[in-house]
Coordinates of C-alpha atoms and ligand atoms in Angstrom, one line a residue:
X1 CA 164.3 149.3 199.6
X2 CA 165.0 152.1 197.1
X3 CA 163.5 151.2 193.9
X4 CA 166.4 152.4 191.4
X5 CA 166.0 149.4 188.8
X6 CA 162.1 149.0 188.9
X7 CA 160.5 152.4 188.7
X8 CA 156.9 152.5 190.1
X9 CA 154.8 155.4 189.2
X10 CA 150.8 155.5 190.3
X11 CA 148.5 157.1 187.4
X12 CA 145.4 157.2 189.3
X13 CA 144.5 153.8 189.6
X14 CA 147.1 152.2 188.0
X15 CA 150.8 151.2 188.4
X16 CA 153.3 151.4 185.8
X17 CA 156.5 149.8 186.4
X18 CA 159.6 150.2 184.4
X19 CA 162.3 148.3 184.1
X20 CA 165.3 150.9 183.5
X21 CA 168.5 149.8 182.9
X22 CA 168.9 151.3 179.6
X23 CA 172.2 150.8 178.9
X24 CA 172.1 147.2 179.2
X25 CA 169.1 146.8 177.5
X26 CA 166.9 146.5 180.8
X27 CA 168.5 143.3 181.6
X28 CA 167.7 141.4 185.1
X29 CA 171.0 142.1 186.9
X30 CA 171.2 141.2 190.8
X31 CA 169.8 144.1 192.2
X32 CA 166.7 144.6 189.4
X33 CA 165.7 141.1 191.0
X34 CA 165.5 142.1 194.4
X35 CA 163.5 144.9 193.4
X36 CA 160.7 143.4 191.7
X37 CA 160.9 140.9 194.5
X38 CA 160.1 143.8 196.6
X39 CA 157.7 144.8 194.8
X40 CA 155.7 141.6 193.8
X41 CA 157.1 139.3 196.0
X42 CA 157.8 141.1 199.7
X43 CA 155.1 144.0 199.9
X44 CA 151.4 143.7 200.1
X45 CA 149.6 144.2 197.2
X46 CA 147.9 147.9 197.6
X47 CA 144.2 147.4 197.5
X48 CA 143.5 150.6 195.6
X49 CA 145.8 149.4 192.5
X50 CA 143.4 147.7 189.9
X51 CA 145.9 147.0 187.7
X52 CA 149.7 147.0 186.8
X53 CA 151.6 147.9 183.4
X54 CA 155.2 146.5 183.2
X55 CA 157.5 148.2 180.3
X56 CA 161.0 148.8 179.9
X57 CA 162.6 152.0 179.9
X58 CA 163.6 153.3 176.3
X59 CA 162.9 152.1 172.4
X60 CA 164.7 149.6 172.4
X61 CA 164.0 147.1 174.4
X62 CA 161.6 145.7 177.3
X63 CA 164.2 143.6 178.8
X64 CA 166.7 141.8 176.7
X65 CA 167.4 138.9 179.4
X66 CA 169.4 138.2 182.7
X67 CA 172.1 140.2 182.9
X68 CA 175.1 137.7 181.1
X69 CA 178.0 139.2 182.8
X70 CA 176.8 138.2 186.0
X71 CA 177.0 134.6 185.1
X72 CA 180.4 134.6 184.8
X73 CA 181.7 132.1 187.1
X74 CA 178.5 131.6 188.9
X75 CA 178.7 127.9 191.2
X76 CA 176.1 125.2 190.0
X77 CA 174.1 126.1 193.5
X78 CA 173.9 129.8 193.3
X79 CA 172.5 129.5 189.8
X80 CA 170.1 127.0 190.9
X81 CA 169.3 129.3 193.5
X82 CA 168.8 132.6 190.9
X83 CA 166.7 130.2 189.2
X84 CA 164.3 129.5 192.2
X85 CA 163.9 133.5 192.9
X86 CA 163.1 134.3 189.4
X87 CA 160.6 131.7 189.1
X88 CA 159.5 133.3 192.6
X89 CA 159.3 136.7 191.6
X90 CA 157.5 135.3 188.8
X91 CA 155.2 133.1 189.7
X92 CA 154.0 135.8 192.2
X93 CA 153.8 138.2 189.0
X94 CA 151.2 135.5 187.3
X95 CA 149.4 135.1 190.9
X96 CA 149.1 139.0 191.5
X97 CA 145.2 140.1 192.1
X98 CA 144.5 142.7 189.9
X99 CA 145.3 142.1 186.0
X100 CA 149.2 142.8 185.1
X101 CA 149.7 143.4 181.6
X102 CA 153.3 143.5 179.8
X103 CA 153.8 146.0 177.5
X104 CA 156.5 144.7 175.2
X105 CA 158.4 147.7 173.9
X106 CA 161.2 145.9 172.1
X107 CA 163.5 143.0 172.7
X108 CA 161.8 140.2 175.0
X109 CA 164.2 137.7 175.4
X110 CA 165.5 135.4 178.1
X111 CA 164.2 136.4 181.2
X112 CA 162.7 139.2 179.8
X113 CA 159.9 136.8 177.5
X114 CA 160.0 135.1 180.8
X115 CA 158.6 137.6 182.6
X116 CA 156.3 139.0 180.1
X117 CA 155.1 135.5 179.7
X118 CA 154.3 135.6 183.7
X119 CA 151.7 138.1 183.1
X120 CA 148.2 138.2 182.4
X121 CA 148.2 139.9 179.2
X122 CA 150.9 140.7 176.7
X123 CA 151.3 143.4 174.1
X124 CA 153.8 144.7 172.0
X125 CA 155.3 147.4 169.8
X126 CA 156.0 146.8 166.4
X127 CA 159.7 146.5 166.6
X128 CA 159.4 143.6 169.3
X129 CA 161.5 140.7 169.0
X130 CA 161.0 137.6 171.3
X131 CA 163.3 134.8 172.2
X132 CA 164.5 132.1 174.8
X133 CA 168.0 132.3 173.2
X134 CA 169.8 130.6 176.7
X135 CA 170.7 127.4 174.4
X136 CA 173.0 130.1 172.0
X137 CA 174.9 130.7 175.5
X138 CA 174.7 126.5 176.3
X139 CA 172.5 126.8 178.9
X140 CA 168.6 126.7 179.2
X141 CA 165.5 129.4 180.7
X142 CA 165.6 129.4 184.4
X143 CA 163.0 131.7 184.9
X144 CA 160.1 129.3 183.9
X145 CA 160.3 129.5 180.1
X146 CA 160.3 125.8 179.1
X147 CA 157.0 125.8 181.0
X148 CA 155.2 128.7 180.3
X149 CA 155.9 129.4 176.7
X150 CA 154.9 125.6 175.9
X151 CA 151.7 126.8 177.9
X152 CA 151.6 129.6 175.6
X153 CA 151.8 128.6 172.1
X154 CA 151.6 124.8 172.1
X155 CA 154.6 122.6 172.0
X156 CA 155.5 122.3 168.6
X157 CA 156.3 126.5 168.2
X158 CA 157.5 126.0 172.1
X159 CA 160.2 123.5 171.4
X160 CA 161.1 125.4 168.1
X161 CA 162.2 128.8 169.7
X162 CA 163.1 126.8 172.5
X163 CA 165.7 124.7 170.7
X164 CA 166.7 126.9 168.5
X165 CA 166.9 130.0 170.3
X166 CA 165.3 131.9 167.3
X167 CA 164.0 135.2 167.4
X168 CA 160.8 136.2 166.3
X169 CA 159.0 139.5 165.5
X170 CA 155.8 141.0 166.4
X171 CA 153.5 139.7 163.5
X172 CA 154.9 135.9 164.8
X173 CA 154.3 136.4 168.1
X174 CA 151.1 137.7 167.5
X175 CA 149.9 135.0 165.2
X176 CA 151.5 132.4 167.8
X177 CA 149.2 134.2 170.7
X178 CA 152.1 135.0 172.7
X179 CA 150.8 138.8 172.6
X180 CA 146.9 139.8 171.7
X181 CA 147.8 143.9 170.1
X182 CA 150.8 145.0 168.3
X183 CA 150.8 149.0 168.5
X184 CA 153.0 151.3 167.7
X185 CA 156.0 152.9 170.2
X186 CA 153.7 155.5 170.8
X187 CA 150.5 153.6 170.9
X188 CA 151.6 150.7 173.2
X189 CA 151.1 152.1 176.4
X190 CA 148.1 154.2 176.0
X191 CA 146.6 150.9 174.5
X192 CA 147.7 149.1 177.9
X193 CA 146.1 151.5 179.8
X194 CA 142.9 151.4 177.9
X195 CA 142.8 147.7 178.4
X196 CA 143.4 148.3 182.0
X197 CA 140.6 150.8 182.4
X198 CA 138.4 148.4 180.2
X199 CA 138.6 145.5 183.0
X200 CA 138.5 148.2 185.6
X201 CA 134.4 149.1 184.2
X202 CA 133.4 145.5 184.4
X203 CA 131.8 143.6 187.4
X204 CA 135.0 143.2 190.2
X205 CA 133.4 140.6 192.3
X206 CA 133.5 138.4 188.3
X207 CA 136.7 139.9 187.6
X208 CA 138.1 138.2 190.8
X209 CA 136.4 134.8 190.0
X210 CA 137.7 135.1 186.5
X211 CA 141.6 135.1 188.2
X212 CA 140.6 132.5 190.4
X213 CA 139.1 129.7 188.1
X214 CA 142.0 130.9 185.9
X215 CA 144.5 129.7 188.4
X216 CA 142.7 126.8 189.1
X217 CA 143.8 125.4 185.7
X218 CA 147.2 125.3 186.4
X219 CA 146.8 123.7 190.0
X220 CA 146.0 119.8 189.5
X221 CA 144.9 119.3 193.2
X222 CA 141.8 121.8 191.6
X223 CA 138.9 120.8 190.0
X224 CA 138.3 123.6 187.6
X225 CA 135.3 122.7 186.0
X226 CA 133.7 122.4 189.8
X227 CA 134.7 125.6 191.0
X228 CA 133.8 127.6 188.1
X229 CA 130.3 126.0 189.1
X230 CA 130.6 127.0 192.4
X231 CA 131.6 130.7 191.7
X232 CA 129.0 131.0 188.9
X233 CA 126.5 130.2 191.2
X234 CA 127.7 132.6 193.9
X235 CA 127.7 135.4 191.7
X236 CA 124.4 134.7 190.9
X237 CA 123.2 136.5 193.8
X238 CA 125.7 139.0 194.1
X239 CA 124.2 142.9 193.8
X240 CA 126.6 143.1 191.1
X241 CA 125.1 140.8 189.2
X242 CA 121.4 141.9 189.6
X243 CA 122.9 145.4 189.0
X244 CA 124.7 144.1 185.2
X245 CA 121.5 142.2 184.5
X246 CA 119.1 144.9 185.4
X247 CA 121.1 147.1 183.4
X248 CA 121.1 145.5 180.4
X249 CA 117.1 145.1 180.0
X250 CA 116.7 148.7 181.2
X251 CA 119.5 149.2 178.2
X252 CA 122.2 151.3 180.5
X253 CA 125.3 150.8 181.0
X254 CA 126.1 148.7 184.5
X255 CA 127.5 150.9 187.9
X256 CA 128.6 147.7 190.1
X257 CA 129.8 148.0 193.2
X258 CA 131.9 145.4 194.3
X259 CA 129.2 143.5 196.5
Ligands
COA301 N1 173.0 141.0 179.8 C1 174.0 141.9 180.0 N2 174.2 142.9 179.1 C2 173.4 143.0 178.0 C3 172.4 142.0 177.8 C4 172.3 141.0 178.7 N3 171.3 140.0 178.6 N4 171.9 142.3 176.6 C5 172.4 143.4 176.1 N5 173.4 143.8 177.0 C6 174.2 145.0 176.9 C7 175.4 144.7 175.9 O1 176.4 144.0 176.5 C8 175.7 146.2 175.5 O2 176.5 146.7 176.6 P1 177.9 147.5 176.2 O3 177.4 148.7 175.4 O4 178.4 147.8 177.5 O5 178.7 146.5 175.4 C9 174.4 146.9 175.5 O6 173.5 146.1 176.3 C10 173.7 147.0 174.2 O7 173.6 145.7 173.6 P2 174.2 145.4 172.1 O8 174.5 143.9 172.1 O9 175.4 146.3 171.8 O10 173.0 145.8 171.2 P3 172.6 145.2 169.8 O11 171.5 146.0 169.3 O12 173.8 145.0 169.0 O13 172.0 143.7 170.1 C11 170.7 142.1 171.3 C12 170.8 143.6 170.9 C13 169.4 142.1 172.3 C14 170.4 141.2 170.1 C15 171.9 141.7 172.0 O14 172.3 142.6 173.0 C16 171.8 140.3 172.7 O15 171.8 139.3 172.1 N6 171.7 140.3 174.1 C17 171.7 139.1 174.9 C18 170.3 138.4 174.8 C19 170.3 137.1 175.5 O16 171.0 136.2 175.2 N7 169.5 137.1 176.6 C20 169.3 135.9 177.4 C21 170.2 135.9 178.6 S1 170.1 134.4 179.5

């Protein structure tokens, strides 16, 4: 589908996705779903991408929610249903290969903390402001925010933004851990990409065990503890591994290969 919403553009490597609806503060209408489904949920993840950067379009904000006006005399069933695909889109977000990092260039609230939240790694400008205000509107997140943010930052802060629908600013959120940089406008995305091109230079084969053990702790029917073993052991005679230990006692830096 044509990608008018969610704009994808490759720099080298990497993907950096922007959510551009300006106007209305990058919210999550309709059709800005169905595009990141598209992306995220529908098409197969190109193997050459080693990491994503999402961002909204502008200064403003990185997405300020789901688009209110649409809500307007929704049924019960189709907002059950909206609910469902967000969590979809998102959930698929959080399980995506390669590392996804938000870069939070303003307002995060609603669905747009949600998704931010769905990521791997969050950071922000300094004018950020985050917030799961859906309880100022009578209603609650549906795009997995009672979950992850108590994930996040504990459920004491949790049920306080949650119940309150308070914003807070960068310096809170960073404190909290809900994002690990606060940068400048300017700064933000160059810093994302750094990070990105940081992960890129380390070991891939541990990279990918590093995603997997880290889903394991969310999956009860998992025994984390056992499959971290299990992977720490395979790696153990991975070239990759001989390759990053080798390197280190001949005091070079690493070339791995993905084998
Ligand atoms: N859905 C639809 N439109 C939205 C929106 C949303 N979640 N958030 C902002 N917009 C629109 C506004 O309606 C306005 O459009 P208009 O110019 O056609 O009236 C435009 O974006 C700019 O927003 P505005 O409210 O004028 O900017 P502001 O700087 O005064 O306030 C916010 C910024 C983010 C504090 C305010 O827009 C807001 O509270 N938005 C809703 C946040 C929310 O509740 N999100 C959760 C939804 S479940």
């Amino acid at each position: 589908m044509d990608q008018k919403n969610v704009l994808i553009e490759r720099e080298g490597n990497l993907l950096i996705v922007t959510i551009a609806r300006p106007d209305a503060l990058n919210a999550l209408n309709r059709r800005t779903m169905t595009e990141l489904h598209a992306l995220f949920v529908d098409n197969p993840v190109d193997e050459s991408v080693q990491g994503v950067i999402i961002t909204g379009a502008g200064t403003k904000a990185f997405i300020a929610g789901a688009d209110i006006k649409e809500f307007v005399g929704m049924p019960a069933q189709d907002a059950a249903a909206l609910s469902a695909y967000g969590q979809d889109i998102f959930n698929a977000i959080e399980n995506y290969p390669v590392p996804v990092i938000a870069a939070i260039n303003g307002f995060a609230l609603g669905g747009g903390l949600e998704l931010a939240m769905a990521c791997h790694i969050r950071l922000a400008s300094d004018n950020a402001r985050f917030g799961q205000p859906e309880v100022n509107l009578g209603t609650i997140p549906g795009y997995g925010g009672t979950q992850r943010l108590i994930r996040l930052v504990g459920h004491g802060r949790a049920m306080h933004w949650l119940l309150t629908g308070d914003m807070i600013d960068a310096g809170t959120a960073l404190q909290a851990g809900l994002v690990t940089g606060v940068y400048s406008q300017q700064d933000l995305l160059p810093e994302a990409q750094k990070l990105l091109a940081k992960i890129a230079s380390k070991g891939p084969l541990a990279i990918k065990e590093i995603f997997n053990c880290a889903r394991a702790y969310h999956d009860p029917e998992i025994d984390g503890f056992a499959l971290e073993s299990d992977r720490f052991g395979w790696l153990f005679e991975t070239a990759d591994f001989a390759e990053g230990v080798n390197a280190f006692l001949a005091k070079r830096p690493p070339s791995f290969t993905g084998k």
